[in-house]
Amino acid sequence: MDIEAKLATLPAWRREGEEIRRTIDAPDFPTAIRIVDEIAVQAEELNHHPDIDIRWRTLHLVLTTHDQGGLTDLDFTLAARIDDIAAKHGA
Ligand SMILES: C[C@H](O)[C@H](O)[C@H]1CNC2=NC(N)=NC(=O)C2=N1
């Protein structure tokens, strides 16, 4: 997998070693929680789960594939779905 090529399609995400990260600024706290809830649905569907830090209406998300010890296609698939969810909620 060409990690840099995948990252180029996901400008909201930045790579830090074997992880990719993005921040989502939701309009308000209830929306932030709705975004997390929708991410949870996708995470379960993919059996791939982000680390999520909730700070009022700001979400910090980290993706990596622990059981492969690095980034895989699953991280980029989930990242794209997270971007769709954020955009849908105006974040
Ligand atoms: C057993 C189960 O498939 C694994 O624990 C899955 C679950 N969700 C996961 N999520 C992430 N982000 N990385 C993993 O390696 C991972 N492993």
Short mmCIF file of N, CA and C and ligand atoms in Angstrom, two decimals:
data_model
loop_
_atom_site.label_atom_id
_atom_site.label_comp_id
_atom_site.label_asym_id
_atom_site.label_seq_id
_atom_site.Cartn_x
_atom_site.Cartn_y
_atom_site.Cartn_z
N MET A 1 0.85 -1.20 0.00
CA MET A 1 0.00 0.00 0.00
C MET A 1 0.89 1.25 0.00
N ASP A 2 0.52 2.21 -0.83
CA ASP A 2 1.26 3.47 -0.88
C ASP A 2 0.64 4.46 0.10
N ILE A 3 1.22 4.54 1.28
CA ILE A 3 0.64 5.34 2.37
C ILE A 3 0.56 6.82 1.96
N GLU A 4 1.60 7.33 1.35
CA GLU A 4 1.60 8.75 1.00
C GLU A 4 0.51 9.07 -0.03
N ALA A 5 0.29 8.15 -0.97
CA ALA A 5 -0.76 8.36 -1.98
C ALA A 5 -2.14 8.35 -1.32
N LYS A 6 -2.33 7.45 -0.38
CA LYS A 6 -3.63 7.39 0.33
C LYS A 6 -3.84 8.67 1.14
N LEU A 7 -2.77 9.10 1.82
CA LEU A 7 -2.87 10.32 2.64
C LEU A 7 -3.22 11.53 1.80
N ALA A 8 -2.72 11.55 0.58
CA ALA A 8 -2.96 12.69 -0.30
C ALA A 8 -4.45 12.84 -0.63
N THR A 9 -5.20 11.74 -0.52
CA THR A 9 -6.64 11.80 -0.79
C THR A 9 -7.43 12.19 0.47
N LEU A 10 -6.73 12.30 1.60
CA LEU A 10 -7.39 12.59 2.89
C LEU A 10 -6.69 13.77 3.56
N PRO A 11 -6.91 14.98 3.03
CA PRO A 11 -6.14 16.13 3.50
C PRO A 11 -6.37 16.52 4.96
N ALA A 12 -7.47 16.07 5.54
CA ALA A 12 -7.73 16.42 6.94
C ALA A 12 -6.87 15.60 7.91
N TRP A 13 -6.24 14.55 7.39
CA TRP A 13 -5.48 13.64 8.24
C TRP A 13 -3.99 13.89 8.10
N ARG A 14 -3.27 13.77 9.20
CA ARG A 14 -1.80 13.87 9.14
C ARG A 14 -1.20 12.61 9.76
N ARG A 15 -0.08 12.25 9.19
CA ARG A 15 0.58 11.03 9.65
C ARG A 15 1.53 11.36 10.78
N GLU A 16 1.52 10.52 11.79
CA GLU A 16 2.53 10.59 12.85
C GLU A 16 3.04 9.18 13.08
N GLY A 17 4.15 8.85 12.45
CA GLY A 17 4.70 7.51 12.58
C GLY A 17 3.76 6.47 12.01
N GLU A 18 3.33 5.56 12.84
CA GLU A 18 2.45 4.47 12.39
C GLU A 18 0.98 4.77 12.64
N GLU A 19 0.66 6.07 12.79
CA GLU A 19 -0.73 6.47 13.03
C GLU A 19 -1.11 7.59 12.07
N ILE A 20 -2.44 7.76 11.85
CA ILE A 20 -2.94 8.98 11.23
C ILE A 20 -3.90 9.63 12.21
N ARG A 21 -3.93 10.96 12.20
CA ARG A 21 -4.72 11.73 13.17
C ARG A 21 -5.50 12.83 12.46
N ARG A 22 -6.68 13.12 12.99
CA ARG A 22 -7.38 14.34 12.59
C ARG A 22 -8.20 14.86 13.76
N THR A 23 -8.46 16.15 13.71
CA THR A 23 -9.33 16.81 14.67
C THR A 23 -10.62 17.19 13.97
N ILE A 24 -11.74 17.03 14.67
CA ILE A 24 -13.04 17.47 14.15
C ILE A 24 -13.59 18.50 15.13
N ASP A 25 -13.88 19.69 14.62
CA ASP A 25 -14.54 20.71 15.45
C ASP A 25 -16.02 20.71 15.09
N ALA A 26 -16.83 20.12 15.96
CA ALA A 26 -18.27 20.08 15.74
C ALA A 26 -18.89 21.42 16.14
N PRO A 27 -20.08 21.71 15.63
CA PRO A 27 -20.72 22.99 15.99
C PRO A 27 -21.04 23.10 17.48
N ASP A 28 -21.34 21.97 18.11
CA ASP A 28 -21.67 21.99 19.54
C ASP A 28 -21.46 20.59 20.11
N PHE A 29 -21.59 20.47 21.42
CA PHE A 29 -21.31 19.19 22.08
C PHE A 29 -22.27 18.07 21.65
N PRO A 30 -23.60 18.32 21.60
CA PRO A 30 -24.47 17.23 21.15
C PRO A 30 -24.12 16.72 19.76
N THR A 31 -23.74 17.63 18.86
CA THR A 31 -23.34 17.19 17.52
C THR A 31 -22.07 16.35 17.58
N ALA A 32 -21.14 16.76 18.43
CA ALA A 32 -19.90 15.97 18.57
C ALA A 32 -20.22 14.54 18.99
N ILE A 33 -21.15 14.40 19.90
CA ILE A 33 -21.51 13.06 20.39
C ILE A 33 -22.25 12.28 19.30
N ARG A 34 -23.07 12.96 18.51
CA ARG A 34 -23.73 12.28 17.38
C ARG A 34 -22.69 11.78 16.37
N ILE A 35 -21.70 12.60 16.12
CA ILE A 35 -20.62 12.19 15.20
C ILE A 35 -19.93 10.93 15.74
N VAL A 36 -19.63 10.94 17.03
CA VAL A 36 -18.99 9.75 17.64
C VAL A 36 -19.89 8.53 17.49
N ASP A 37 -21.18 8.72 17.70
CA ASP A 37 -22.13 7.61 17.59
C ASP A 37 -22.14 7.02 16.17
N GLU A 38 -22.08 7.90 15.17
CA GLU A 38 -22.08 7.42 13.78
C GLU A 38 -20.74 6.78 13.42
N ILE A 39 -19.66 7.30 13.98
CA ILE A 39 -18.36 6.66 13.77
C ILE A 39 -18.38 5.26 14.37
N ALA A 40 -19.03 5.12 15.52
CA ALA A 40 -19.10 3.80 16.18
C ALA A 40 -19.77 2.77 15.29
N VAL A 41 -20.81 3.19 14.57
CA VAL A 41 -21.51 2.26 13.67
C VAL A 41 -20.55 1.77 12.58
N GLN A 42 -19.81 2.71 12.00
CA GLN A 42 -18.86 2.34 10.93
C GLN A 42 -17.72 1.48 11.49
N ALA A 43 -17.27 1.82 12.69
CA ALA A 43 -16.17 1.06 13.31
C ALA A 43 -16.59 -0.40 13.53
N GLU A 44 -17.81 -0.58 13.97
CA GLU A 44 -18.30 -1.95 14.19
C GLU A 44 -18.43 -2.69 12.87
N GLU A 45 -18.93 -1.98 11.86
CA GLU A 45 -19.10 -2.62 10.55
C GLU A 45 -17.75 -3.09 9.99
N LEU A 46 -16.72 -2.26 10.18
CA LEU A 46 -15.39 -2.60 9.66
C LEU A 46 -14.58 -3.46 10.63
N ASN A 47 -15.10 -3.62 11.86
CA ASN A 47 -14.31 -4.20 12.95
C ASN A 47 -12.95 -3.51 13.05
N HIS A 48 -13.03 -2.19 13.06
CA HIS A 48 -11.82 -1.37 13.12
C HIS A 48 -12.18 -0.11 13.89
N HIS A 49 -11.44 0.19 14.96
CA HIS A 49 -11.93 1.15 15.95
C HIS A 49 -10.92 2.27 16.20
N PRO A 50 -11.37 3.50 16.08
CA PRO A 50 -10.46 4.62 16.33
C PRO A 50 -10.29 4.89 17.82
N ASP A 51 -9.16 5.47 18.18
CA ASP A 51 -9.03 6.10 19.50
C ASP A 51 -9.70 7.46 19.36
N ILE A 52 -10.58 7.78 20.31
CA ILE A 52 -11.31 9.05 20.24
C ILE A 52 -11.19 9.79 21.57
N ASP A 53 -10.71 11.02 21.48
CA ASP A 53 -10.61 11.89 22.66
C ASP A 53 -11.65 13.00 22.48
N ILE A 54 -12.59 13.10 23.40
CA ILE A 54 -13.68 14.08 23.30
C ILE A 54 -13.38 15.24 24.24
N ARG A 55 -13.23 16.43 23.67
CA ARG A 55 -13.02 17.64 24.48
C ARG A 55 -14.10 18.65 24.09
N TRP A 56 -15.17 18.72 24.89
CA TRP A 56 -16.33 19.55 24.59
C TRP A 56 -16.78 19.27 23.16
N ARG A 57 -16.61 20.21 22.22
CA ARG A 57 -17.12 19.95 20.86
C ARG A 57 -15.99 19.61 19.89
N THR A 58 -14.81 19.33 20.42
CA THR A 58 -13.66 18.96 19.59
C THR A 58 -13.32 17.48 19.79
N LEU A 59 -13.21 16.78 18.67
CA LEU A 59 -12.83 15.36 18.71
C LEU A 59 -11.43 15.21 18.15
N HIS A 60 -10.61 14.42 18.83
CA HIS A 60 -9.29 14.06 18.33
C HIS A 60 -9.31 12.57 18.03
N LEU A 61 -9.08 12.24 16.76
CA LEU A 61 -9.16 10.84 16.34
C LEU A 61 -7.80 10.32 15.92
N VAL A 62 -7.51 9.09 16.30
CA VAL A 62 -6.25 8.44 15.93
C VAL A 62 -6.58 7.06 15.37
N LEU A 63 -6.00 6.77 14.21
CA LEU A 63 -6.20 5.47 13.57
C LEU A 63 -4.86 4.77 13.36
N THR A 64 -4.85 3.50 13.67
CA THR A 64 -3.74 2.61 13.33
C THR A 64 -4.27 1.19 13.40
N THR A 65 -3.53 0.25 12.87
CA THR A 65 -3.97 -1.14 12.94
C THR A 65 -3.04 -1.87 13.91
N HIS A 66 -3.51 -1.97 15.16
CA HIS A 66 -2.66 -2.51 16.22
C HIS A 66 -2.16 -3.91 15.87
N ASP A 67 -3.07 -4.74 15.35
CA ASP A 67 -2.68 -6.14 15.17
C ASP A 67 -1.77 -6.34 13.96
N GLN A 68 -1.54 -5.27 13.15
CA GLN A 68 -0.54 -5.35 12.08
C GLN A 68 0.67 -4.47 12.40
N GLY A 69 0.59 -3.75 13.51
CA GLY A 69 1.72 -2.91 13.91
C GLY A 69 1.96 -1.71 13.00
N GLY A 70 0.90 -1.22 12.35
CA GLY A 70 1.08 -0.06 11.49
C GLY A 70 -0.17 0.26 10.71
N LEU A 71 -0.03 1.12 9.71
CA LEU A 71 -1.18 1.56 8.92
C LEU A 71 -1.54 0.54 7.84
N THR A 72 -2.84 0.34 7.67
CA THR A 72 -3.34 -0.57 6.63
C THR A 72 -4.49 0.12 5.88
N ASP A 73 -4.97 -0.55 4.84
CA ASP A 73 -6.11 -0.02 4.09
C ASP A 73 -7.30 0.28 4.98
N LEU A 74 -7.48 -0.53 6.02
CA LEU A 74 -8.63 -0.32 6.92
C LEU A 74 -8.60 1.08 7.54
N ASP A 75 -7.41 1.55 7.89
CA ASP A 75 -7.30 2.89 8.49
C ASP A 75 -7.78 3.96 7.52
N PHE A 76 -7.42 3.79 6.26
CA PHE A 76 -7.79 4.80 5.27
C PHE A 76 -9.27 4.69 4.88
N THR A 77 -9.79 3.48 4.89
CA THR A 77 -11.23 3.29 4.64
C THR A 77 -12.04 3.95 5.75
N LEU A 78 -11.65 3.70 7.00
CA LEU A 78 -12.37 4.30 8.12
C LEU A 78 -12.19 5.82 8.12
N ALA A 79 -11.01 6.29 7.81
CA ALA A 79 -10.76 7.74 7.76
C ALA A 79 -11.70 8.42 6.77
N ALA A 80 -11.88 7.81 5.60
CA ALA A 80 -12.77 8.40 4.58
C ALA A 80 -14.21 8.44 5.08
N ARG A 81 -14.63 7.37 5.77
CA ARG A 81 -16.00 7.35 6.31
C ARG A 81 -16.17 8.40 7.40
N ILE A 82 -15.14 8.58 8.22
CA ILE A 82 -15.19 9.61 9.27
C ILE A 82 -15.30 11.00 8.63
N ASP A 83 -14.57 11.22 7.56
CA ASP A 83 -14.65 12.51 6.85
C ASP A 83 -16.08 12.76 6.34
N ASP A 84 -16.71 11.72 5.79
CA ASP A 84 -18.09 11.86 5.31
C ASP A 84 -19.03 12.23 6.45
N ILE A 85 -18.86 11.56 7.58
CA ILE A 85 -19.73 11.84 8.74
C ILE A 85 -19.53 13.27 9.22
N ALA A 86 -18.27 13.68 9.34
CA ALA A 86 -17.97 15.05 9.80
C ALA A 86 -18.60 16.08 8.86
N ALA A 87 -18.42 15.86 7.56
CA ALA A 87 -18.94 16.82 6.58
C ALA A 87 -20.46 16.92 6.66
N LYS A 88 -21.11 15.77 6.86
CA LYS A 88 -22.57 15.73 6.96
C LYS A 88 -23.08 16.58 8.13
N HIS A 89 -22.24 16.68 9.17
CA HIS A 89 -22.64 17.43 10.37
C HIS A 89 -22.04 18.83 10.41
N GLY A 90 -21.53 19.27 9.28
CA GLY A 90 -21.01 20.64 9.21
C GLY A 90 -19.73 20.84 9.98
N ALA A 91 -18.95 19.78 10.11
CA ALA A 91 -17.69 19.87 10.87
C ALA A 91 -16.50 19.60 9.96
C1 LIG B 1 -10.10 -9.11 17.48
C2 LIG B 1 -10.38 -7.88 16.69
O1 LIG B 1 -10.58 -8.18 15.36
C3 LIG B 1 -9.22 -6.92 16.80
O2 LIG B 1 -8.96 -6.62 18.14
C4 LIG B 1 -9.45 -5.65 16.00
C5 LIG B 1 -10.55 -4.78 16.53
N1 LIG B 1 -10.43 -3.39 16.16
C6 LIG B 1 -9.25 -2.87 15.83
N2 LIG B 1 -9.13 -1.58 15.60
C7 LIG B 1 -7.96 -1.05 15.28
N3 LIG B 1 -7.90 0.27 15.06
N4 LIG B 1 -6.87 -1.78 15.18
C8 LIG B 1 -6.89 -3.11 15.39
O3 LIG B 1 -5.85 -3.76 15.29
C9 LIG B 1 -8.11 -3.71 15.73
N5 LIG B 1 -8.21 -4.99 15.91
#
